[in-house]
Short mmCIF file of C-alpha atoms and ligand atoms in Angstrom, two decimals:
data_model
loop_
_atom_site.label_atom_id
_atom_site.label_comp_id
_atom_site.label_asym_id
_atom_site.label_seq_id
_atom_site.Cartn_x
_atom_site.Cartn_y
_atom_site.Cartn_z
CA MET Y 1 -11.59 12.02 2.85
CA ALA Y 2 -12.62 12.97 6.32
CA MET Y 3 -10.99 10.01 8.13
CA ASN Y 4 -7.24 10.46 8.48
CA ARG Y 5 -6.72 7.35 10.60
CA ARG Y 6 -8.43 5.25 7.99
CA SER Y 7 -6.24 6.68 5.22
CA LEU Y 8 -3.14 5.82 7.25
CA LEU Y 9 -4.33 2.26 7.75
CA ARG Y 10 -5.05 1.94 4.05
CA THR Y 11 -1.51 2.98 3.17
CA ALA Y 12 -0.05 0.43 5.55
CA ALA Y 13 -2.19 -2.38 4.21
CA VAL Y 14 -1.59 -2.00 0.50
CA GLY Y 15 1.68 -3.92 0.37
CA ALA Y 16 0.61 -6.61 2.80
CA ALA Y 17 -2.70 -7.26 1.09
CA TYR Y 18 -1.27 -7.72 -2.38
CA SER Y 19 -1.92 -11.27 -3.52
CA ALA Y 20 0.88 -13.73 -4.05
CA LEU Y 21 -0.48 -14.13 -7.56
CA GLY Y 22 0.45 -10.54 -8.31
CA ALA Y 23 -0.96 -8.49 -11.15
CA GLY Y 24 -0.32 -9.62 -14.67
CA ALA Y 25 -2.01 -10.19 -17.97
CA LEU Y 26 -4.02 -13.36 -18.32
CA SER Y 27 -2.69 -14.80 -21.51
CA GLY Y 28 -0.99 -17.71 -19.76
CA CYS Y 29 -4.11 -19.03 -18.02
CA MET Y 30 -6.87 -18.56 -20.59
CA PRO Y 31 -9.06 -21.52 -21.45
CA GLU Y 32 -9.03 -22.61 -25.05
CA SER Y 33 -12.06 -20.82 -26.39
CA VAL Y 34 -12.51 -18.86 -29.54
CA ALA Y 35 -14.76 -15.85 -30.04
CA GLY Y 36 -18.42 -16.81 -29.86
CA GLN Y 37 -17.77 -20.37 -28.66
CA VAL Y 38 -17.35 -21.61 -25.16
CA ASP Y 39 -15.13 -24.57 -24.40
CA TRP Y 40 -16.55 -25.44 -20.99
CA ALA Y 41 -14.37 -28.54 -20.73
CA ALA Y 42 -11.28 -26.35 -21.10
CA LEU Y 43 -12.50 -23.99 -18.40
CA ARG Y 44 -13.25 -26.96 -16.14
CA ARG Y 45 -9.69 -28.21 -16.58
CA ARG Y 46 -8.32 -24.79 -15.65
CA LEU Y 47 -10.29 -24.47 -12.42
CA THR Y 48 -9.25 -25.73 -9.01
CA GLY Y 49 -12.89 -25.32 -7.98
CA ALA Y 50 -15.86 -27.06 -9.60
CA LEU Y 51 -17.78 -26.01 -12.71
CA SER Y 52 -21.44 -27.03 -12.92
CA LEU Y 53 -23.27 -27.11 -16.24
CA PRO Y 54 -27.02 -27.63 -16.81
CA ALA Y 55 -26.49 -31.35 -17.43
CA ASP Y 56 -24.71 -31.82 -14.10
CA ALA Y 57 -26.55 -33.34 -11.13
CA ASP Y 58 -25.62 -30.48 -8.76
CA TYR Y 59 -26.53 -27.66 -11.18
CA ALA Y 60 -30.04 -27.04 -9.78
CA THR Y 61 -28.63 -26.84 -6.25
CA VAL Y 62 -25.57 -24.67 -6.83
CA LYS Y 63 -27.38 -22.10 -8.95
CA ARG Y 64 -29.90 -21.34 -6.17
CA ALA Y 65 -29.94 -17.83 -4.78
CA TYR Y 66 -31.50 -16.62 -1.52
CA ASN Y 67 -34.80 -15.68 -3.18
CA PRO Y 68 -36.62 -18.76 -4.59
CA GLY Y 69 -38.25 -16.38 -7.05
CA PHE Y 70 -35.09 -16.72 -9.15
CA ASP Y 71 -35.12 -20.55 -9.25
CA THR Y 72 -36.40 -20.46 -12.83
CA ARG Y 73 -33.25 -18.67 -14.00
CA GLN Y 74 -30.98 -20.80 -16.20
CA PRO Y 75 -27.36 -19.63 -16.00
CA ALA Y 76 -25.00 -21.20 -18.56
CA ALA Y 77 -22.68 -22.48 -15.81
CA VAL Y 78 -21.73 -21.95 -12.19
CA ALA Y 79 -18.01 -21.82 -11.36
CA ARG Y 80 -17.34 -22.27 -7.66
CA CYS Y 81 -13.96 -20.56 -7.55
CA ALA Y 82 -11.36 -21.86 -5.13
CA ASN Y 83 -8.88 -19.01 -5.55
CA ALA Y 84 -8.23 -15.77 -7.41
CA ALA Y 85 -6.67 -17.67 -10.34
CA ASP Y 86 -10.03 -19.44 -10.86
CA VAL Y 87 -11.73 -16.05 -11.02
CA GLN Y 88 -9.14 -14.88 -13.55
CA ALA Y 89 -9.72 -17.97 -15.67
CA CYS Y 90 -13.48 -17.29 -15.70
CA VAL Y 91 -13.08 -13.61 -16.57
CA GLY Y 92 -10.58 -14.52 -19.31
CA MET Y 93 -12.90 -17.12 -20.80
CA ALA Y 94 -15.90 -14.76 -20.71
CA SER Y 95 -13.93 -11.95 -22.27
CA GLN Y 96 -12.52 -14.16 -25.03
CA SER Y 97 -15.78 -15.90 -25.88
CA GLY Y 98 -18.21 -13.02 -25.30
CA THR Y 99 -20.03 -14.99 -22.60
CA ARG Y 100 -22.11 -13.00 -20.11
CA ILE Y 101 -20.59 -13.13 -16.65
CA ALA Y 102 -21.87 -12.30 -13.16
CA ALA Y 103 -20.15 -12.38 -9.79
CA ARG Y 104 -21.89 -14.03 -6.88
CA GLY Y 105 -21.12 -13.61 -3.18
CA GLY Y 106 -23.99 -14.46 -0.83
CA GLY Y 107 -26.64 -14.56 -3.59
CA HIS Y 108 -29.04 -12.02 -1.99
CA SER Y 109 -29.40 -9.60 -4.92
CA TYR Y 110 -32.95 -8.22 -4.89
CA ALA Y 111 -33.02 -8.36 -8.70
CA GLY Y 112 -31.28 -11.71 -9.06
CA TYR Y 113 -28.35 -10.02 -10.79
CA SER Y 114 -26.03 -12.73 -9.46
CA THR Y 115 -28.20 -15.39 -11.16
CA PRO Y 116 -28.67 -14.21 -14.76
CA ASP Y 117 -30.01 -16.42 -17.53
CA GLY Y 118 -27.35 -17.62 -19.95
CA ALA Y 119 -24.39 -16.29 -17.95
CA LEU Y 120 -21.36 -17.79 -16.27
CA ILE Y 121 -21.80 -17.28 -12.53
CA VAL Y 122 -18.47 -16.65 -10.83
CA ASP Y 123 -19.32 -17.86 -7.34
CA VAL Y 124 -16.69 -16.78 -4.81
CA GLY Y 125 -18.43 -18.48 -1.87
CA GLN Y 126 -15.47 -20.70 -1.10
CA LEU Y 127 -13.23 -17.64 -0.58
CA ASN Y 128 -14.67 -17.11 2.88
CA SER Y 129 -11.69 -16.84 5.21
CA VAL Y 130 -11.55 -14.15 7.90
CA GLU Y 131 -8.06 -13.25 9.13
CA VAL Y 132 -7.34 -10.54 11.66
CA GLY Y 133 -3.85 -9.11 11.48
CA ALA Y 134 -1.72 -6.47 13.10
CA ALA Y 135 -3.37 -3.16 13.97
CA GLY Y 136 -6.76 -4.91 13.84
CA THR Y 137 -7.01 -4.98 10.07
CA ALA Y 138 -9.05 -7.91 8.78
CA VAL Y 139 -8.60 -9.63 5.42
CA ILE Y 140 -11.97 -11.13 4.53
CA GLY Y 141 -12.57 -13.38 1.54
CA ALA Y 142 -15.22 -12.01 -0.81
CA GLY Y 143 -17.32 -15.14 -0.34
CA ALA Y 144 -17.73 -14.75 3.41
CA ARG Y 145 -21.28 -14.42 4.66
CA LEU Y 146 -21.99 -12.04 7.53
CA MET Y 147 -22.10 -14.85 10.09
CA ASP Y 148 -18.60 -15.93 8.95
CA VAL Y 149 -17.47 -12.33 9.34
CA TYR Y 150 -19.03 -11.68 12.74
CA SER Y 151 -17.96 -14.96 14.30
CA GLY Y 152 -14.43 -14.74 12.81
CA LEU Y 153 -13.94 -11.19 14.06
CA ALA Y 154 -15.52 -11.88 17.44
CA ARG Y 155 -12.98 -14.66 18.02
CA ALA Y 156 -10.27 -11.99 17.72
CA GLY Y 157 -12.22 -9.48 19.82
CA ARG Y 158 -12.87 -7.27 16.78
CA CYS Y 159 -15.94 -5.81 15.09
CA LEU Y 160 -16.97 -4.51 11.66
CA PRO Y 161 -20.23 -2.61 11.11
CA GLY Y 162 -22.45 -4.59 8.73
CA GLY Y 163 -25.97 -5.70 7.96
CA SER Y 164 -28.29 -7.84 10.04
CA CYS Y 165 -29.02 -10.89 7.87
CA PRO Y 166 -26.34 -13.52 8.66
CA THR Y 167 -26.48 -15.16 5.21
CA VAL Y 168 -25.91 -11.93 3.24
CA GLY Y 169 -22.53 -11.83 1.52
CA ILE Y 170 -19.86 -9.37 2.61
CA ALA Y 171 -19.21 -8.69 -1.11
CA GLY Y 172 -22.60 -7.38 -2.20
CA LEU Y 173 -23.12 -5.64 1.14
CA THR Y 174 -19.83 -3.72 1.04
CA LEU Y 175 -19.94 -2.86 -2.64
CA GLY Y 176 -23.36 -1.23 -2.23
CA GLY Y 177 -22.59 0.53 1.08
CA GLY Y 178 -23.63 -1.68 4.01
CA LEU Y 179 -26.07 -0.33 6.57
CA GLY Y 180 -26.65 -1.95 9.96
CA VAL Y 181 -27.14 -1.68 13.67
CA LEU Y 182 -23.65 -0.28 14.30
CA SER Y 183 -23.68 2.25 11.44
CA GLY Y 184 -24.40 5.27 13.61
CA LYS Y 185 -21.25 4.71 15.65
CA TYR Y 186 -18.89 3.12 13.10
CA GLY Y 187 -20.27 4.04 9.65
CA LEU Y 188 -21.25 1.98 6.64
CA THR Y 189 -19.37 -1.24 5.91
CA CYS Y 190 -17.71 0.39 2.88
CA ASP Y 191 -16.49 3.21 5.13
CA SER Y 192 -14.21 0.70 6.90
CA LEU Y 193 -12.74 -0.62 3.65
CA ILE Y 194 -8.98 -0.16 3.30
CA SER Y 195 -8.41 -2.08 0.09
CA ALA Y 196 -9.84 -4.79 -2.16
CA GLN Y 197 -8.35 -7.40 -4.45
CA VAL Y 198 -10.26 -7.26 -7.73
CA VAL Y 199 -10.04 -9.18 -10.99
CA THR Y 200 -10.86 -6.45 -13.50
CA PRO Y 201 -12.39 -7.12 -16.95
CA ASP Y 202 -8.91 -7.37 -18.53
CA GLY Y 203 -8.25 -10.37 -16.25
CA VAL Y 204 -5.70 -8.57 -14.09
CA LEU Y 205 -5.80 -9.06 -10.32
CA ARG Y 206 -5.44 -5.56 -8.90
CA THR Y 207 -5.24 -3.99 -5.48
CA ALA Y 208 -7.68 -1.12 -5.21
CA SER Y 209 -7.10 1.31 -2.34
CA ALA Y 210 -6.87 5.05 -1.75
CA GLU Y 211 -3.33 4.92 -3.13
CA SER Y 212 -3.53 2.13 -5.73
CA GLU Y 213 -6.20 2.43 -8.46
CA PRO Y 214 -7.98 5.16 -6.43
CA ASP Y 215 -10.82 5.59 -8.96
CA LEU Y 216 -11.59 1.88 -8.84
CA PHE Y 217 -11.45 1.97 -5.03
CA TRP Y 218 -13.81 4.96 -4.93
CA ALA Y 219 -16.28 3.07 -7.14
CA LEU Y 220 -16.09 -0.08 -5.00
CA CYS Y 221 -17.13 1.94 -1.93
CA GLY Y 222 -20.86 2.01 -2.59
CA GLY Y 223 -20.94 1.93 -6.41
CA GLY Y 224 -22.88 -1.34 -6.39
CA GLY Y 225 -21.98 -5.02 -6.72
CA GLY Y 226 -21.39 -6.71 -10.06
CA ASN Y 227 -19.63 -3.73 -11.62
CA LEU Y 228 -16.05 -3.31 -12.83
CA GLY Y 229 -14.80 -6.79 -11.94
CA VAL Y 230 -14.91 -9.55 -9.36
CA VAL Y 231 -13.61 -8.82 -5.87
CA THR Y 232 -11.73 -11.75 -4.36
CA SER Y 233 -10.94 -10.26 -0.94
CA PHE Y 234 -11.44 -7.15 1.17
CA THR Y 235 -9.17 -5.61 3.80
CA PHE Y 236 -11.08 -3.70 6.47
CA GLU Y 237 -10.22 -1.56 9.41
CA THR Y 238 -11.95 -3.06 12.46
CA VAL Y 239 -12.63 -1.78 15.98
CA ALA Y 240 -12.53 -3.52 19.35
CA ALA Y 241 -15.75 -5.54 19.78
CA PRO Y 242 -17.98 -3.43 22.05
CA GLN Y 243 -20.52 -4.40 24.68
CA LEU Y 244 -23.99 -3.72 23.29
CA ALA Y 245 -27.57 -3.39 24.50
CA VAL Y 246 -30.54 -4.19 22.28
CA PHE Y 247 -34.19 -3.22 22.61
CA GLN Y 248 -37.65 -3.46 21.15
CA VAL Y 249 -40.69 -1.25 21.71
CA LYS Y 250 -44.10 -2.21 20.32
CA PHE Y 251 -46.91 0.32 19.95
CA PRO Y 252 -50.66 -0.21 19.77
CA ALA Y 253 -52.26 -0.38 16.31
CA GLY Y 254 -53.42 2.98 15.02
CA THR Y 255 -50.50 5.04 16.40
CA LEU Y 256 -48.11 4.99 13.42
CA THR Y 257 -48.46 8.71 12.63
CA GLU Y 258 -47.50 9.76 16.16
CA VAL Y 259 -44.74 7.14 16.47
CA LEU Y 260 -43.19 8.12 13.12
CA GLY Y 261 -43.27 11.81 14.04
CA GLY Y 262 -41.53 11.13 17.36
CA TRP Y 263 -39.05 8.65 15.85
CA GLN Y 264 -38.00 11.12 13.16
CA SER Y 265 -37.33 13.96 15.59
CA PHE Y 266 -35.58 11.72 18.15
CA THR Y 267 -33.41 10.01 15.53
CA ARG Y 268 -31.96 13.29 14.27
CA SER Y 269 -30.72 14.17 17.77
CA ALA Y 270 -29.75 10.69 19.00
CA PRO Y 271 -26.12 9.98 19.94
CA ASP Y 272 -24.06 8.00 17.41
CA GLU Y 273 -24.08 5.03 19.77
CA PHE Y 274 -27.85 4.67 19.40
CA TRP Y 275 -29.31 3.07 16.26
CA SER Y 276 -32.88 2.11 15.52
CA THR Y 277 -35.25 0.87 12.85
CA LEU Y 278 -38.93 1.72 12.71
CA GLY Y 279 -40.76 -1.30 11.35
CA THR Y 280 -44.22 -0.60 9.97
CA SER Y 281 -46.74 -3.17 8.77
CA ALA Y 282 -49.66 -2.32 6.54
CA GLY Y 283 -53.18 -3.06 7.73
CA ASN Y 284 -56.40 -1.52 8.91
CA PRO Y 285 -54.92 0.32 10.74
CA PRO Y 286 -51.14 -0.18 10.20
CA THR Y 287 -48.99 -1.29 13.13
CA CYS Y 288 -45.42 -0.41 14.13
CA ARG Y 289 -42.54 -1.23 16.43
CA ILE Y 290 -39.02 0.10 16.97
CA ASN Y 291 -35.98 -2.17 17.29
CA GLY Y 292 -32.48 -1.01 17.94
CA CYS Y 293 -29.10 -1.20 19.49
CA TYR Y 294 -26.87 0.88 21.75
CA VAL Y 295 -23.10 0.73 21.88
CA GLY Y 296 -22.72 0.70 25.67
CA GLY Y 297 -24.68 -0.31 28.75
CA GLU Y 298 -28.35 -1.19 29.18
CA SER Y 299 -29.15 1.56 31.69
CA THR Y 300 -28.01 4.33 29.31
CA LEU Y 301 -29.93 2.62 26.52
CA ASN Y 302 -33.10 2.60 28.61
CA ALA Y 303 -32.78 6.30 29.41
CA LEU Y 304 -32.57 6.97 25.66
CA VAL Y 305 -35.54 4.72 24.92
CA ASP Y 306 -37.51 6.66 27.56
CA LYS Y 307 -36.79 9.84 25.60
CA LEU Y 308 -37.72 8.17 22.31
CA VAL Y 309 -41.03 6.95 23.73
CA ALA Y 310 -41.70 10.40 25.19
CA ALA Y 311 -41.06 11.95 21.75
CA THR Y 312 -43.79 9.76 20.27
CA GLY Y 313 -46.29 10.60 22.99
CA VAL Y 314 -47.61 7.02 22.73
CA GLN Y 315 -47.75 4.45 25.55
CA PRO Y 316 -45.99 1.27 24.27
CA SER Y 317 -47.86 -2.02 24.38
CA ASN Y 318 -44.64 -3.93 25.04
CA ARG Y 319 -41.00 -3.07 25.68
CA TYR Y 320 -37.80 -4.91 26.55
CA SER Y 321 -34.04 -4.51 26.54
CA LEU Y 322 -31.13 -6.96 26.82
CA SER Y 323 -27.40 -6.59 27.32
CA LYS Y 324 -25.33 -8.58 24.80
CA ASP Y 325 -21.79 -9.10 23.68
CA TYR Y 326 -21.00 -8.28 20.05
CA LEU Y 327 -21.52 -11.74 18.55
CA SER Y 328 -24.67 -12.45 20.57
CA ALA Y 329 -26.11 -9.12 19.45
CA MET Y 330 -25.36 -9.87 15.80
CA MET Y 331 -26.99 -13.28 16.17
CA TYR Y 332 -30.00 -11.68 17.87
CA PHE Y 333 -30.51 -9.26 14.98
CA GLY Y 334 -30.02 -12.14 12.54
CA GLY Y 335 -32.77 -14.19 14.19
CA CYS Y 336 -30.21 -16.71 15.46
CA SER Y 337 -30.46 -16.32 19.24
CA ASN Y 338 -31.57 -19.95 19.53
CA TYR Y 339 -28.87 -21.27 17.17
CA THR Y 340 -25.16 -21.86 17.34
CA ALA Y 341 -22.98 -19.84 14.96
CA GLU Y 342 -22.63 -23.02 12.85
CA GLN Y 343 -26.43 -23.30 12.56
CA CYS Y 344 -26.73 -19.59 11.73
CA ARG Y 345 -25.87 -20.35 8.11
CA PRO Y 346 -27.81 -21.19 4.93
CA ASN Y 347 -29.63 -24.52 4.72
CA TRP Y 348 -29.63 -24.26 0.92
CA ASN Y 349 -25.88 -24.00 0.64
CA GLY Y 350 -23.74 -24.86 3.62
CA GLY Y 351 -25.60 -27.16 6.01
CA GLY Y 352 -26.99 -24.49 8.34
CA ALA Y 353 -30.51 -23.95 9.65
CA LEU Y 354 -31.52 -20.74 7.88
CA GLY Y 355 -33.92 -21.00 4.96
CA ARG Y 356 -34.59 -18.92 1.88
CA GLU Y 357 -37.34 -16.35 1.47
CA SER Y 358 -39.47 -15.16 -1.44
CA PHE Y 359 -39.86 -11.41 -1.55
CA THR Y 360 -40.23 -8.33 -3.72
CA ALA Y 361 -38.79 -5.09 -2.43
CA SER Y 362 -37.61 -1.62 -3.29
CA SER Y 363 -36.47 1.48 -1.45
CA ARG Y 364 -36.38 5.22 -1.07
CA VAL Y 365 -33.96 7.31 0.94
CA LEU Y 366 -35.40 9.89 3.34
CA ASN Y 367 -33.01 12.81 3.03
CA GLN Y 368 -35.36 14.79 5.26
CA PRO Y 369 -38.07 13.73 7.69
CA LEU Y 370 -41.51 13.28 6.18
CA SER Y 371 -43.13 16.66 6.79
CA ASP Y 372 -46.50 14.99 7.35
CA PRO Y 373 -46.08 11.52 8.92
CA SER Y 374 -49.77 10.76 8.34
CA GLU Y 375 -48.94 10.39 4.63
CA LEU Y 376 -47.00 7.20 5.36
CA THR Y 377 -49.91 5.91 7.43
CA ALA Y 378 -52.21 6.60 4.49
CA LEU Y 379 -49.87 4.71 2.12
CA LEU Y 380 -49.94 1.62 4.35
CA THR Y 381 -53.61 1.59 5.22
CA GLY Y 382 -55.36 -1.39 3.67
CA ARG Y 383 -52.27 -2.87 1.99
CA THR Y 384 -52.04 -5.96 4.18
CA GLY Y 385 -48.86 -7.96 3.54
CA MET Y 386 -46.56 -4.98 3.03
CA ASP Y 387 -43.91 -3.71 5.44
CA ILE Y 388 -41.94 -0.48 5.24
CA LEU Y 389 -38.74 -0.57 7.29
CA LEU Y 390 -37.10 2.75 8.14
CA ASP Y 391 -33.43 2.24 9.05
CA SER Y 392 -31.62 5.18 10.64
CA MET Y 393 -28.68 6.55 8.63
CA VAL Y 394 -27.66 9.36 10.97
CA GLY Y 395 -24.31 9.57 12.76
CA ALA Y 396 -21.00 8.37 11.31
CA PRO Y 397 -22.21 7.80 7.71
CA SER Y 398 -23.12 11.49 7.49
CA ARG Y 399 -19.61 12.66 8.34
CA ILE Y 400 -18.19 11.49 5.03
CA GLY Y 401 -18.75 13.71 2.00
CA ALA Y 402 -21.31 12.68 -0.64
CA ALA Y 403 -18.58 12.62 -3.31
CA ASP Y 404 -15.84 11.03 -1.16
CA THR Y 405 -17.15 7.54 -1.96
CA ALA Y 406 -19.58 6.35 -4.63
CA PHE Y 407 -22.29 6.06 -1.94
CA PRO Y 408 -24.10 9.41 -2.25
CA HIS Y 409 -26.74 9.39 0.49
CA ARG Y 410 -24.66 11.09 3.17
CA GLY Y 411 -26.61 13.15 5.68
CA ALA Y 412 -29.87 11.29 5.06
CA LEU Y 413 -32.21 10.46 7.91
CA ALA Y 414 -33.06 6.88 6.91
CA THR Y 415 -33.58 4.34 4.19
CA ALA Y 416 -37.15 3.19 3.64
CA GLN Y 417 -37.40 -0.38 2.42
CA ILE Y 418 -40.74 -1.36 0.89
CA TYR Y 419 -41.13 -5.12 1.29
CA VAL Y 420 -43.71 -7.78 0.38
CA GLY Y 421 -43.00 -11.45 1.18
CA ALA Y 422 -43.99 -12.81 -2.24
CA THR Y 423 -42.82 -12.69 -5.84
CA THR Y 424 -46.23 -12.54 -7.53
CA PRO Y 425 -47.18 -9.85 -10.08
CA ALA Y 426 -49.53 -8.41 -7.42
CA ALA Y 427 -46.60 -8.07 -5.01
CA ARG Y 428 -44.53 -6.34 -7.70
CA ASN Y 429 -47.37 -3.93 -8.51
CA ALA Y 430 -47.93 -3.08 -4.85
CA VAL Y 431 -44.22 -2.42 -4.25
CA ASN Y 432 -43.98 -0.26 -7.38
CA GLU Y 433 -47.04 1.78 -6.43
CA VAL Y 434 -45.85 2.50 -2.90
CA ARG Y 435 -42.28 3.17 -4.08
CA ASP Y 436 -43.56 5.76 -6.55
CA ALA Y 437 -45.94 7.33 -4.06
CA LEU Y 438 -43.17 7.52 -1.46
CA GLY Y 439 -40.89 9.00 -4.11
CA ASP Y 440 -43.42 11.80 -4.58
CA LEU Y 441 -43.17 12.52 -0.86
CA VAL Y 442 -39.41 12.20 -0.21
CA GLY Y 443 -37.71 12.37 -3.62
CA ASN Y 444 -36.69 9.73 -6.16
CA THR Y 445 -33.63 8.36 -4.40
CA ALA Y 446 -32.96 4.67 -3.67
CA TYR Y 447 -30.40 2.39 -1.99
CA VAL Y 448 -28.49 0.27 -4.52
CA ASN Y 449 -28.31 -2.68 -2.11
CA TYR Y 450 -32.09 -2.88 -2.38
CA ILE Y 451 -31.67 -2.91 -6.13
CA ASP Y 452 -34.95 -2.69 -8.01
CA PRO Y 453 -35.10 -3.93 -11.62
CA ASP Y 454 -38.32 -1.93 -12.15
CA LEU Y 455 -36.86 1.44 -11.17
CA SER Y 456 -36.73 3.62 -14.27
CA ASP Y 457 -34.54 6.48 -13.01
CA TRP Y 458 -32.19 4.07 -11.20
CA SER Y 459 -28.86 5.72 -12.07
CA THR Y 460 -29.68 9.04 -10.40
CA ALA Y 461 -31.71 7.31 -7.69
CA TYR Y 462 -28.80 5.11 -6.54
CA TYR Y 463 -25.84 7.36 -7.26
CA GLY Y 464 -27.07 10.97 -7.46
CA THR Y 465 -24.33 13.29 -8.68
CA ASN Y 466 -21.79 10.43 -8.45
CA ALA Y 467 -23.29 8.72 -11.52
CA PRO Y 468 -21.16 10.53 -14.15
CA ARG Y 469 -17.91 9.66 -12.34
CA LEU Y 470 -19.00 6.02 -12.07
CA ARG Y 471 -19.67 5.98 -15.81
CA ARG Y 472 -16.20 7.40 -16.55
CA ILE Y 473 -14.60 4.75 -14.34
CA ALA Y 474 -16.59 2.03 -16.13
CA GLN Y 475 -15.34 3.37 -19.45
CA LYS Y 476 -11.77 3.10 -18.16
CA TYR Y 477 -11.88 -0.34 -16.52
CA ASP Y 478 -14.60 -2.03 -18.56
CA PRO Y 479 -14.45 -0.40 -22.02
CA HIS Y 480 -16.07 -3.42 -23.71
CA GLY Y 481 -18.86 -3.73 -21.13
CA LEU Y 482 -18.03 -7.25 -19.93
CA PHE Y 483 -19.74 -6.54 -16.59
CA THR Y 484 -22.90 -5.13 -18.13
CA PHE Y 485 -26.35 -5.91 -16.79
CA ASP Y 486 -29.63 -3.99 -16.79
CA GLN Y 487 -28.53 -1.59 -14.04
CA SER Y 488 -24.75 -1.77 -14.32
CA VAL Y 489 -22.62 1.36 -14.01
CA THR Y 490 -21.58 0.81 -17.64
CA LYS Y 491 -25.12 2.13 -18.32
CA CYS Y 492 -25.08 4.99 -15.80
C1 FAD Z 1 -32.70 -10.91 3.96
C2 FAD Z 1 -31.84 -9.73 3.57
C3 FAD Z 1 -31.37 -8.88 4.55
C4 FAD Z 1 -30.58 -7.78 4.21
N1 FAD Z 1 -30.11 -6.94 5.19
C5 FAD Z 1 -29.35 -5.87 4.84
C6 FAD Z 1 -28.85 -4.97 5.85
O1 FAD Z 1 -29.08 -5.15 7.05
N2 FAD Z 1 -28.10 -3.91 5.45
C7 FAD Z 1 -27.82 -3.68 4.13
O2 FAD Z 1 -27.13 -2.69 3.84
N3 FAD Z 1 -28.26 -4.52 3.18
C8 FAD Z 1 -29.01 -5.59 3.50
N4 FAD Z 1 -29.48 -6.42 2.52
C9 FAD Z 1 -29.18 -6.13 1.12
C10 FAD Z 1 -27.84 -6.72 0.73
O3 FAD Z 1 -26.81 -5.89 1.22
C11 FAD Z 1 -27.74 -6.79 -0.80
O4 FAD Z 1 -28.77 -7.60 -1.30
C12 FAD Z 1 -26.39 -7.31 -1.24
O5 FAD Z 1 -26.19 -6.96 -2.58
C13 FAD Z 1 -26.29 -8.83 -1.07
O6 FAD Z 1 -24.99 -9.25 -1.31
P1 FAD Z 1 -24.71 -10.79 -1.61
O7 FAD Z 1 -23.26 -10.94 -1.82
O8 FAD Z 1 -25.39 -11.62 -0.58
O9 FAD Z 1 -25.55 -11.01 -2.94
P2 FAD Z 1 -25.16 -11.39 -4.50
O10 FAD Z 1 -26.49 -11.64 -5.07
O11 FAD Z 1 -24.17 -12.50 -4.48
O12 FAD Z 1 -24.50 -10.10 -4.98
C14 FAD Z 1 -25.17 -8.86 -5.06
C15 FAD Z 1 -24.56 -8.07 -6.22
O13 FAD Z 1 -23.16 -7.93 -5.99
C16 FAD Z 1 -22.43 -8.59 -7.01
N5 FAD Z 1 -21.31 -9.32 -6.41
C17 FAD Z 1 -21.37 -10.37 -5.57
N6 FAD Z 1 -20.14 -10.79 -5.26
C18 FAD Z 1 -19.29 -9.98 -5.90
C19 FAD Z 1 -17.89 -9.92 -5.99
N7 FAD Z 1 -17.12 -10.80 -5.34
N8 FAD Z 1 -17.33 -8.97 -6.76
C20 FAD Z 1 -18.10 -8.09 -7.44
N9 FAD Z 1 -19.44 -8.10 -7.40
C21 FAD Z 1 -20.02 -9.03 -6.63
C22 FAD Z 1 -23.40 -9.51 -7.72
O14 FAD Z 1 -23.05 -9.71 -9.08
C23 FAD Z 1 -24.72 -8.77 -7.55
O15 FAD Z 1 -24.86 -7.79 -8.56
C24 FAD Z 1 -30.26 -7.54 2.85
C25 FAD Z 1 -30.72 -8.42 1.87
C26 FAD Z 1 -31.53 -9.49 2.22
C27 FAD Z 1 -32.05 -10.39 1.14
#
């Protein structure tokens, strides 16, 4: 690995992070189920947290994920785990009875893989503590949502690079990589991971780190959520919370080709401190705007934005910048500038003000700039209702080798997320068409955190040349395929 300091921190944290439960076989805490039958009452007795079955009054509420498109899913049960022993009891019961099982963190899976029909959902949402210790390491419960993480770290003057949506779970985000406004300077979320506590398919609670279960740790850094076990907590390296400046530039309709050309060339040469996303909206003609963030002061940011605008050769229709502290900036990007941190939480699960959203989406990764930016304009022309969001991936993520973690897209320019705010068959068809057309232009890669159940070549698309190693690790830790789903690494 390229990051010596991180390796040192990992070594120091292994002992401290090891759970009081310790590792050990599960035989003592298995529910009384026999193969093929599920004794839900026995599991309920075992759990400190609650178990909701279809007949229970709260079932329809607790099974809800972020995307209402998955409300028709009928999981067998939802276990809201209160501790790692609860997770072990669930894994033991599923293994013994052959019940399908799926972990759930924040519930934002694009494919609804944390809400499968007929499965036991192991919901770790209650494990949401954020504790900052010596040397700035943070132990974060796997059920923490990003607002929990950002506000908990900000209280201690610390920062972790992560995504923008405040209700996304730290678990799914980290396990698939984790791209956000601070990535250029500080890397992906998984690049800050020192260790994780994981209940593996054999029911053992293990510490995965560079030194302990290194293969498992490698797979957890970008190998995708839902695989190889259920994470109960993460230990991250954090940095001192920086002062930030944010900006937005809007361009007149009909200028996407020029703006994309300028954005691509500027992004490649931008300093790590500068991050941006080019948001494009389909139409006749398509429109676009650039949002972003700078780690540092507003005047330096504005000098950089001047250069970006000059690279496009287009006169903006609107432009602003604001100086913000770390937490305010995270709330700004999460659409929470007018809320308190308490309100910046789900209204479907936790009493906050943020609602759910129906959408269909997919992705491609731009390893190189589009050689002819007008081809993206052509793809978006006339497809009203679709957005393509290009998030910069340059800077720190590219200084880790493609095989050093399971996340393979090192050195890429950007992710391209293809997004329609509906779950209709027409939305699915439109996303598939544009995904495939974009694949013809930039290559058939994709970001596993924008997991797409309709992607046929998903294993290579998400993991590239890391797929065979992921499969070998799945064969070692999950030989009976307990954590198997349509796009699990057991099927790589
Ligand atoms: C509105 C929105 C905004 C987003 N913004 C960003 C962004 O800025 N940057 C970015 O990189 N991504 C972003 N994403 C994508 C996001 O990172 C993924 O959808 C991620 O998988 C969500 O994690 P979750 O815990 O919320 O979801 P879940 O649905 O709970 O989990 C996702 C997957 O991880 C598994 N999983 C969950 N918890 C665990 C666990 N404890 N142990 C093992 N496996 C587990 C699940 O089984 C599932 O397969 C965004 C998604 C949405 C919907």
